[in-house]
């Protein structure tokens, strides 16, 4: 028994890595999750078992180290496995940091002839990096092998370059799929319209003053509600795609309360028609390592007596490093703006030579990244075939099964929402112009409105200083004119300027003329000037509103407070 390397890529990776370690004592591997980069490291340990006294295997979490131990016991006879495990010192980056911080002398126990850094990009974390630096500096004769699927950190550091001197071998995710090494899941884009979204839209529609516009949107929403009721809601989506005894990983938003999500699922019975016997499990960064490890073990445990539907809710965990070939699928409940993070999450269900095809239920519209990934694979095949390599076959493109459900309903709802938001913005702009007109008549120079400005190198928020100087009671003006009492003045001016620039809702010619006259938008020869001042962030708008609210509060208290 022993590690058998895949001739398609692992043998080449091992040969290259070994040569690089013998030559420079450093080597870096970039491979996607699921293709077995750890096999390359274990093969190196196997071949050098008699020559070296200790190998150090460092990873971001204990669960990865547990997986490596399992691989060793599965692929080697008992005697060899025992010997290998006796010579491998397992550690986590956090554990290294703790020893380095609390008792640096204890770092000596990590001194080894070969240091293996799994998920090496994590070794660049602010706290952990010092301990790893110290370890490498105090083992100048040691071999350093770094492995990762994503060498670049969010801060731009390339840890393969920094720790390993460069890349000895690289296999990109798109290449692995293009060459048929990794099997893709069936991908279901199941973005749906929830009851909460409909209720929120109903509340917004009630705010519309124009009766014709309000009725038109009410009719559109009623039509969408019927389509949703007759179509496939979340319960029906799960019923169609989940297996009775399946094991599903659910990626949650960082701000979600998992316990609340689980309770809601139980109360609404969203999984009841699949299997009444359900096991809800949680893994998140706020739990202890032991709690997370127990959850994973229960998730992976095979049930012999009774079939259960297992649901592992994950928050800020399992984006990398975790691999389980028998996982049935994953449910994406977390929208992401990061292509790298998306591929990491997708990687949880990618495996080489899987017997069964996992599924992905995308509930949040991440499908655009899957389509982008498909284009990468197509390009990889095209380039591979141009080089005359027979390992690239267009048949793998048949694996890109993308099934989009409720697409028409979702698009109709999103279009209706856009119209609704534009109407509300227009209403806010109209009220803003009314307030500003009264302020102008009261002697306020509105051309001095600036939502943000750099003063002494720091961004300060300035909003209608003359309001305070003139002692004008804006709240009284709003009340007398019957305007909306909920004042979001900064955001409304941003909306006005955005509309003027052709972004967001449109403004009428009369509104444009009045805004120019009031000095809220500036023009020169028909062109706007000072655009940078107007492109403020939402955060800056909030600050501006806060400043205005403070001014109002100060004005309200003038009669009862000594200044």
PDB file of N, CA and C in Angstrom, residues 216-275:
ATOM      1  N   UNK A 216     -50.807  51.203 -10.912  1.00  0.00           N
ATOM      2  CA  UNK A 216     -50.067  50.425 -11.916  1.00  0.00           C
ATOM      3  C   UNK A 216     -49.108  49.431 -11.251  1.00  0.00           C
ATOM      4  N   UNK A 217     -48.388  49.901 -10.224  1.00  0.00           N
ATOM      5  CA  UNK A 217     -47.441  49.033  -9.530  1.00  0.00           C
ATOM      6  C   UNK A 217     -48.152  47.980  -8.689  1.00  0.00           C
ATOM      7  N   UNK A 218     -49.293  48.342  -8.114  1.00  0.00           N
ATOM      8  CA  UNK A 218     -50.073  47.366  -7.346  1.00  0.00           C
ATOM      9  C   UNK A 218     -50.524  46.217  -8.241  1.00  0.00           C
ATOM     10  N   UNK A 219     -50.942  46.539  -9.459  1.00  0.00           N
ATOM     11  CA  UNK A 219     -51.377  45.509 -10.415  1.00  0.00           C
ATOM     12  C   UNK A 219     -50.212  44.609 -10.818  1.00  0.00           C
ATOM     13  N   UNK A 220     -49.053  45.222 -11.051  1.00  0.00           N
ATOM     14  CA  UNK A 220     -47.883  44.435 -11.419  1.00  0.00           C
ATOM     15  C   UNK A 220     -47.480  43.487 -10.299  1.00  0.00           C
ATOM     16  N   UNK A 221     -47.504  43.988  -9.061  1.00  0.00           N
ATOM     17  CA  UNK A 221     -47.112  43.166  -7.916  1.00  0.00           C
ATOM     18  C   UNK A 221     -48.106  42.027  -7.698  1.00  0.00           C
ATOM     19  N   UNK A 222     -49.395  42.293  -7.880  1.00  0.00           N
ATOM     20  CA  UNK A 222     -50.403  41.242  -7.723  1.00  0.00           C
ATOM     21  C   UNK A 222     -50.179  40.121  -8.737  1.00  0.00           C
ATOM     22  N   UNK A 223     -49.830  40.486  -9.944  1.00  0.00           N
ATOM     23  CA  UNK A 223     -49.551  39.497 -10.990  1.00  0.00           C
ATOM     24  C   UNK A 223     -48.348  38.639 -10.611  1.00  0.00           C
ATOM     25  N   UNK A 224     -47.309  39.284 -10.075  1.00  0.00           N
ATOM     26  CA  UNK A 224     -46.103  38.562  -9.658  1.00  0.00           C
ATOM     27  C   UNK A 224     -46.421  37.643  -8.481  1.00  0.00           C
ATOM     28  N   UNK A 225     -47.267  38.125  -7.548  1.00  0.00           N
ATOM     29  CA  UNK A 225     -47.640  37.303  -6.392  1.00  0.00           C
ATOM     30  C   UNK A 225     -48.328  36.015  -6.831  1.00  0.00           C
ATOM     31  N   UNK A 226     -49.204  36.121  -7.822  1.00  0.00           N
ATOM     32  CA  UNK A 226     -49.886  34.922  -8.324  1.00  0.00           C
ATOM     33  C   UNK A 226     -48.894  33.961  -8.974  1.00  0.00           C
ATOM     34  N   UNK A 227     -47.926  34.528  -9.728  1.00  0.00           N
ATOM     35  CA  UNK A 227     -46.910  33.685 -10.370  1.00  0.00           C
ATOM     36  C   UNK A 227     -46.067  32.956  -9.322  1.00  0.00           C
ATOM     37  N   UNK A 228     -45.743  33.672  -8.235  1.00  0.00           N
ATOM     38  CA  UNK A 228     -44.947  33.074  -7.164  1.00  0.00           C
ATOM     39  C   UNK A 228     -45.738  31.959  -6.479  1.00  0.00           C
ATOM     40  N   UNK A 229     -47.021  32.239  -6.196  1.00  0.00           N
ATOM     41  CA  UNK A 229     -47.863  31.249  -5.520  1.00  0.00           C
ATOM     42  C   UNK A 229     -48.060  30.000  -6.374  1.00  0.00           C
ATOM     43  N   UNK A 230     -48.179  30.195  -7.687  1.00  0.00           N
ATOM     44  CA  UNK A 230     -48.392  29.058  -8.583  1.00  0.00           C
ATOM     45  C   UNK A 230     -47.080  28.392  -9.003  1.00  0.00           C
ATOM     46  N   UNK A 231     -46.014  29.083  -8.779  1.00  0.00           N
ATOM     47  CA  UNK A 231     -44.714  28.572  -9.199  1.00  0.00           C
ATOM     48  C   UNK A 231     -44.027  27.787  -8.108  1.00  0.00           C
ATOM     49  N   UNK A 232     -42.693  27.809  -8.153  1.00  0.00           N
ATOM     50  CA  UNK A 232     -41.897  27.020  -7.211  1.00  0.00           C
ATOM     51  C   UNK A 232     -41.275  27.934  -6.175  1.00  0.00           C
ATOM     52  N   UNK A 233     -41.851  27.923  -4.972  1.00  0.00           N
ATOM     53  CA  UNK A 233     -41.246  28.650  -3.868  1.00  0.00           C
ATOM     54  C   UNK A 233     -40.062  27.859  -3.334  1.00  0.00           C
ATOM     55  N   UNK A 234     -39.497  28.329  -2.247  1.00  0.00           N
ATOM     56  CA  UNK A 234     -38.307  27.688  -1.685  1.00  0.00           C
ATOM     57  C   UNK A 234     -38.588  26.230  -1.310  1.00  0.00           C
ATOM     58  N   UNK A 235     -39.752  25.982  -0.726  1.00  0.00           N
ATOM     59  CA  UNK A 235     -40.101  24.617  -0.320  1.00  0.00           C
ATOM     60  C   UNK A 235     -40.157  23.688  -1.534  1.00  0.00           C
ATOM     61  N   UNK A 236     -40.752  24.191  -2.609  1.00  0.00           N
ATOM     62  CA  UNK A 236     -40.873  23.378  -3.818  1.00  0.00           C
ATOM     63  C   UNK A 236     -39.512  23.163  -4.480  1.00  0.00           C
ATOM     64  N   UNK A 237     -38.648  24.169  -4.427  1.00  0.00           N
ATOM     65  CA  UNK A 237     -37.301  24.056  -4.994  1.00  0.00           C
ATOM     66  C   UNK A 237     -36.530  22.947  -4.279  1.00  0.00           C
ATOM     67  N   UNK A 238     -36.593  22.969  -2.948  1.00  0.00           N
ATOM     68  CA  UNK A 238     -35.914  21.927  -2.174  1.00  0.00           C
ATOM     69  C   UNK A 238     -36.491  20.547  -2.489  1.00  0.00           C
ATOM     70  N   UNK A 239     -37.812  20.472  -2.581  1.00  0.00           N
ATOM     71  CA  UNK A 239     -38.470  19.197  -2.846  1.00  0.00           C
ATOM     72  C   UNK A 239     -38.007  18.602  -4.169  1.00  0.00           C
ATOM     73  N   UNK A 240     -37.821  19.439  -5.158  1.00  0.00           N
ATOM     74  CA  UNK A 240     -37.432  18.975  -6.490  1.00  0.00           C
ATOM     75  C   UNK A 240     -35.988  18.488  -6.553  1.00  0.00           C
ATOM     76  N   UNK A 241     -35.117  19.067  -5.736  1.00  0.00           N
ATOM     77  CA  UNK A 241     -33.687  18.831  -5.965  1.00  0.00           C
ATOM     78  C   UNK A 241     -32.936  18.105  -4.850  1.00  0.00           C
ATOM     79  N   UNK A 242     -33.452  18.109  -3.644  1.00  0.00           N
ATOM     80  CA  UNK A 242     -32.721  17.479  -2.547  1.00  0.00           C
ATOM     81  C   UNK A 242     -33.113  16.017  -2.375  1.00  0.00           C
ATOM     82  N   UNK A 243     -32.129  15.195  -1.963  1.00  0.00           N
ATOM     83  CA  UNK A 243     -32.359  13.767  -1.740  1.00  0.00           C
ATOM     84  C   UNK A 243     -32.711  13.512  -0.282  1.00  0.00           C
ATOM     85  N   UNK A 244     -33.484  12.445  -0.089  1.00  0.00           N
ATOM     86  CA  UNK A 244     -33.966  12.096   1.242  1.00  0.00           C
ATOM     87  C   UNK A 244     -32.827  11.905   2.234  1.00  0.00           C
ATOM     88  N   UNK A 245     -31.769  11.227   1.808  1.00  0.00           N
ATOM     89  CA  UNK A 245     -30.638  10.949   2.702  1.00  0.00           C
ATOM     90  C   UNK A 245     -29.411  11.783   2.341  1.00  0.00           C
ATOM     91  N   UNK A 246     -29.641  12.935   1.724  1.00  0.00           N
ATOM     92  CA  UNK A 246     -28.536  13.773   1.264  1.00  0.00           C
ATOM     93  C   UNK A 246     -27.840  14.519   2.384  1.00  0.00           C
ATOM     94  N   UNK A 247     -26.603  14.919   2.088  1.00  0.00           N
ATOM     95  CA  UNK A 247     -25.830  15.752   3.021  1.00  0.00           C
ATOM     96  C   UNK A 247     -25.481  17.041   2.295  1.00  0.00           C
ATOM     97  N   UNK A 248     -26.004  18.161   2.798  1.00  0.00           N
ATOM     98  CA  UNK A 248     -25.878  19.438   2.096  1.00  0.00           C
ATOM     99  C   UNK A 248     -25.196  20.498   2.964  1.00  0.00           C
ATOM    100  N   UNK A 249     -24.249  21.169   2.351  1.00  0.00           N
ATOM    101  CA  UNK A 249     -23.533  22.265   2.993  1.00  0.00           C
ATOM    102  C   UNK A 249     -24.219  23.568   2.584  1.00  0.00           C
ATOM    103  N   UNK A 250     -24.603  24.372   3.566  1.00  0.00           N
ATOM    104  CA  UNK A 250     -25.322  25.629   3.300  1.00  0.00           C
ATOM    105  C   UNK A 250     -24.440  26.808   3.689  1.00  0.00           C
ATOM    106  N   UNK A 251     -24.037  27.610   2.714  1.00  0.00           N
ATOM    107  CA  UNK A 251     -23.215  28.790   2.986  1.00  0.00           C
ATOM    108  C   UNK A 251     -24.126  29.967   3.334  1.00  0.00           C
ATOM    109  N   UNK A 252     -23.940  30.512   4.535  1.00  0.00           N
ATOM    110  CA  UNK A 252     -24.775  31.608   5.030  1.00  0.00           C
ATOM    111  C   UNK A 252     -24.032  32.944   4.957  1.00  0.00           C
ATOM    112  N   UNK A 253     -24.780  34.024   5.073  1.00  0.00           N
ATOM    113  CA  UNK A 253     -24.198  35.369   5.104  1.00  0.00           C
ATOM    114  C   UNK A 253     -23.484  35.603   6.433  1.00  0.00           C
ATOM    115  N   UNK A 254     -22.418  36.411   6.434  1.00  0.00           N
ATOM    116  CA  UNK A 254     -21.706  36.722   7.686  1.00  0.00           C
ATOM    117  C   UNK A 254     -22.612  37.311   8.765  1.00  0.00           C
ATOM    118  N   UNK A 255     -23.670  38.014   8.357  1.00  0.00           N
ATOM    119  CA  UNK A 255     -24.556  38.646   9.333  1.00  0.00           C
ATOM    120  C   UNK A 255     -25.752  37.791   9.758  1.00  0.00           C
ATOM    121  N   UNK A 256     -25.853  36.585   9.191  1.00  0.00           N
ATOM    122  CA  UNK A 256     -26.987  35.714   9.523  1.00  0.00           C
ATOM    123  C   UNK A 256     -26.854  35.113  10.920  1.00  0.00           C
ATOM    124  N   UNK A 257     -27.992  34.892  11.566  1.00  0.00           N
ATOM    125  CA  UNK A 257     -28.039  34.132  12.809  1.00  0.00           C
ATOM    126  C   UNK A 257     -28.480  32.719  12.445  1.00  0.00           C
ATOM    127  N   UNK A 258     -27.525  31.792  12.478  1.00  0.00           N
ATOM    128  CA  UNK A 258     -27.802  30.441  12.001  1.00  0.00           C
ATOM    129  C   UNK A 258     -28.936  29.787  12.786  1.00  0.00           C
ATOM    130  N   UNK A 259     -28.919  29.969  14.100  1.00  0.00           N
ATOM    131  CA  UNK A 259     -29.954  29.357  14.934  1.00  0.00           C
ATOM    132  C   UNK A 259     -31.351  29.832  14.510  1.00  0.00           C
ATOM    133  N   UNK A 260     -31.456  31.114  14.187  1.00  0.00           N
ATOM    134  CA  UNK A 260     -32.733  31.680  13.747  1.00  0.00           C
ATOM    135  C   UNK A 260     -33.150  31.096  12.403  1.00  0.00           C
ATOM    136  N   UNK A 261     -32.181  30.934  11.489  1.00  0.00           N
ATOM    137  CA  UNK A 261     -32.468  30.352  10.178  1.00  0.00           C
ATOM    138  C   UNK A 261     -32.963  28.918  10.319  1.00  0.00           C
ATOM    139  N   UNK A 262     -32.331  28.176  11.206  1.00  0.00           N
ATOM    140  CA  UNK A 262     -32.710  26.783  11.410  1.00  0.00           C
ATOM    141  C   UNK A 262     -34.101  26.672  12.030  1.00  0.00           C
ATOM    142  N   UNK A 263     -34.387  27.524  13.008  1.00  0.00           N
ATOM    143  CA  UNK A 263     -35.699  27.513  13.647  1.00  0.00           C
ATOM    144  C   UNK A 263     -36.792  27.866  12.646  1.00  0.00           C
ATOM    145  N   UNK A 264     -36.499  28.834  11.792  1.00  0.00           N
ATOM    146  CA  UNK A 264     -37.466  29.250  10.774  1.00  0.00           C
ATOM    147  C   UNK A 264     -37.741  28.110   9.796  1.00  0.00           C
ATOM    148  N   UNK A 265     -36.671  27.399   9.403  1.00  0.00           N
ATOM    149  CA  UNK A 265     -36.824  26.269   8.479  1.00  0.00           C
ATOM    150  C   UNK A 265     -37.685  25.174   9.092  1.00  0.00           C
ATOM    151  N   UNK A 266     -37.503  24.940  10.396  1.00  0.00           N
ATOM    152  CA  UNK A 266     -38.296  23.919  11.096  1.00  0.00           C
ATOM    153  C   UNK A 266     -39.757  24.340  11.199  1.00  0.00           C
ATOM    154  N   UNK A 267     -39.991  25.605  11.577  1.00  0.00           N
ATOM    155  CA  UNK A 267     -41.359  26.104  11.744  1.00  0.00           C
ATOM    156  C   UNK A 267     -42.137  26.081  10.431  1.00  0.00           C
ATOM    157  N   UNK A 268     -41.448  26.478   9.339  1.00  0.00           N
ATOM    158  CA  UNK A 268     -42.114  26.531   8.034  1.00  0.00           C
ATOM    159  C   UNK A 268     -42.130  25.169   7.347  1.00  0.00           C
ATOM    160  N   UNK A 269     -41.367  24.227   7.895  1.00  0.00           N
ATOM    161  CA  UNK A 269     -41.339  22.867   7.338  1.00  0.00           C
ATOM    162  C   UNK A 269     -40.823  22.791   5.917  1.00  0.00           C
ATOM    163  N   UNK A 270     -39.812  23.615   5.600  1.00  0.00           N
ATOM    164  CA  UNK A 270     -39.327  23.671   4.213  1.00  0.00           C
ATOM    165  C   UNK A 270     -38.679  22.367   3.751  1.00  0.00           C
ATOM    166  N   UNK A 271     -38.213  21.536   4.699  1.00  0.00           N
ATOM    167  CA  UNK A 271     -37.570  20.275   4.316  1.00  0.00           C
ATOM    168  C   UNK A 271     -38.438  19.051   4.624  1.00  0.00           C
ATOM    169  N   UNK A 272     -39.638  19.270   5.184  1.00  0.00           N
ATOM    170  CA  UNK A 272     -40.459  18.157   5.668  1.00  0.00           C
ATOM    171  C   UNK A 272     -40.884  17.189   4.577  1.00  0.00           C
ATOM    172  N   UNK A 273     -41.164  17.698   3.384  1.00  0.00           N
ATOM    173  CA  UNK A 273     -41.623  16.815   2.307  1.00  0.00           C
ATOM    174  C   UNK A 273     -40.484  15.981   1.719  1.00  0.00           C
ATOM    175  N   UNK A 274     -39.257  16.321   2.045  1.00  0.00           N
ATOM    176  CA  UNK A 274     -38.100  15.543   1.582  1.00  0.00           C
ATOM    177  C   UNK A 274     -37.844  14.413   2.566  1.00  0.00           C
ATOM    178  N   UNK A 275     -37.771  14.764   3.831  1.00  0.00           N
ATOM    179  CA  UNK A 275     -37.537  13.781   4.889  1.00  0.00           C
ATOM    180  C   UNK A 275     -37.922  14.411   6.224  1.00  0.00           C
TER     181      UNK A 275
END
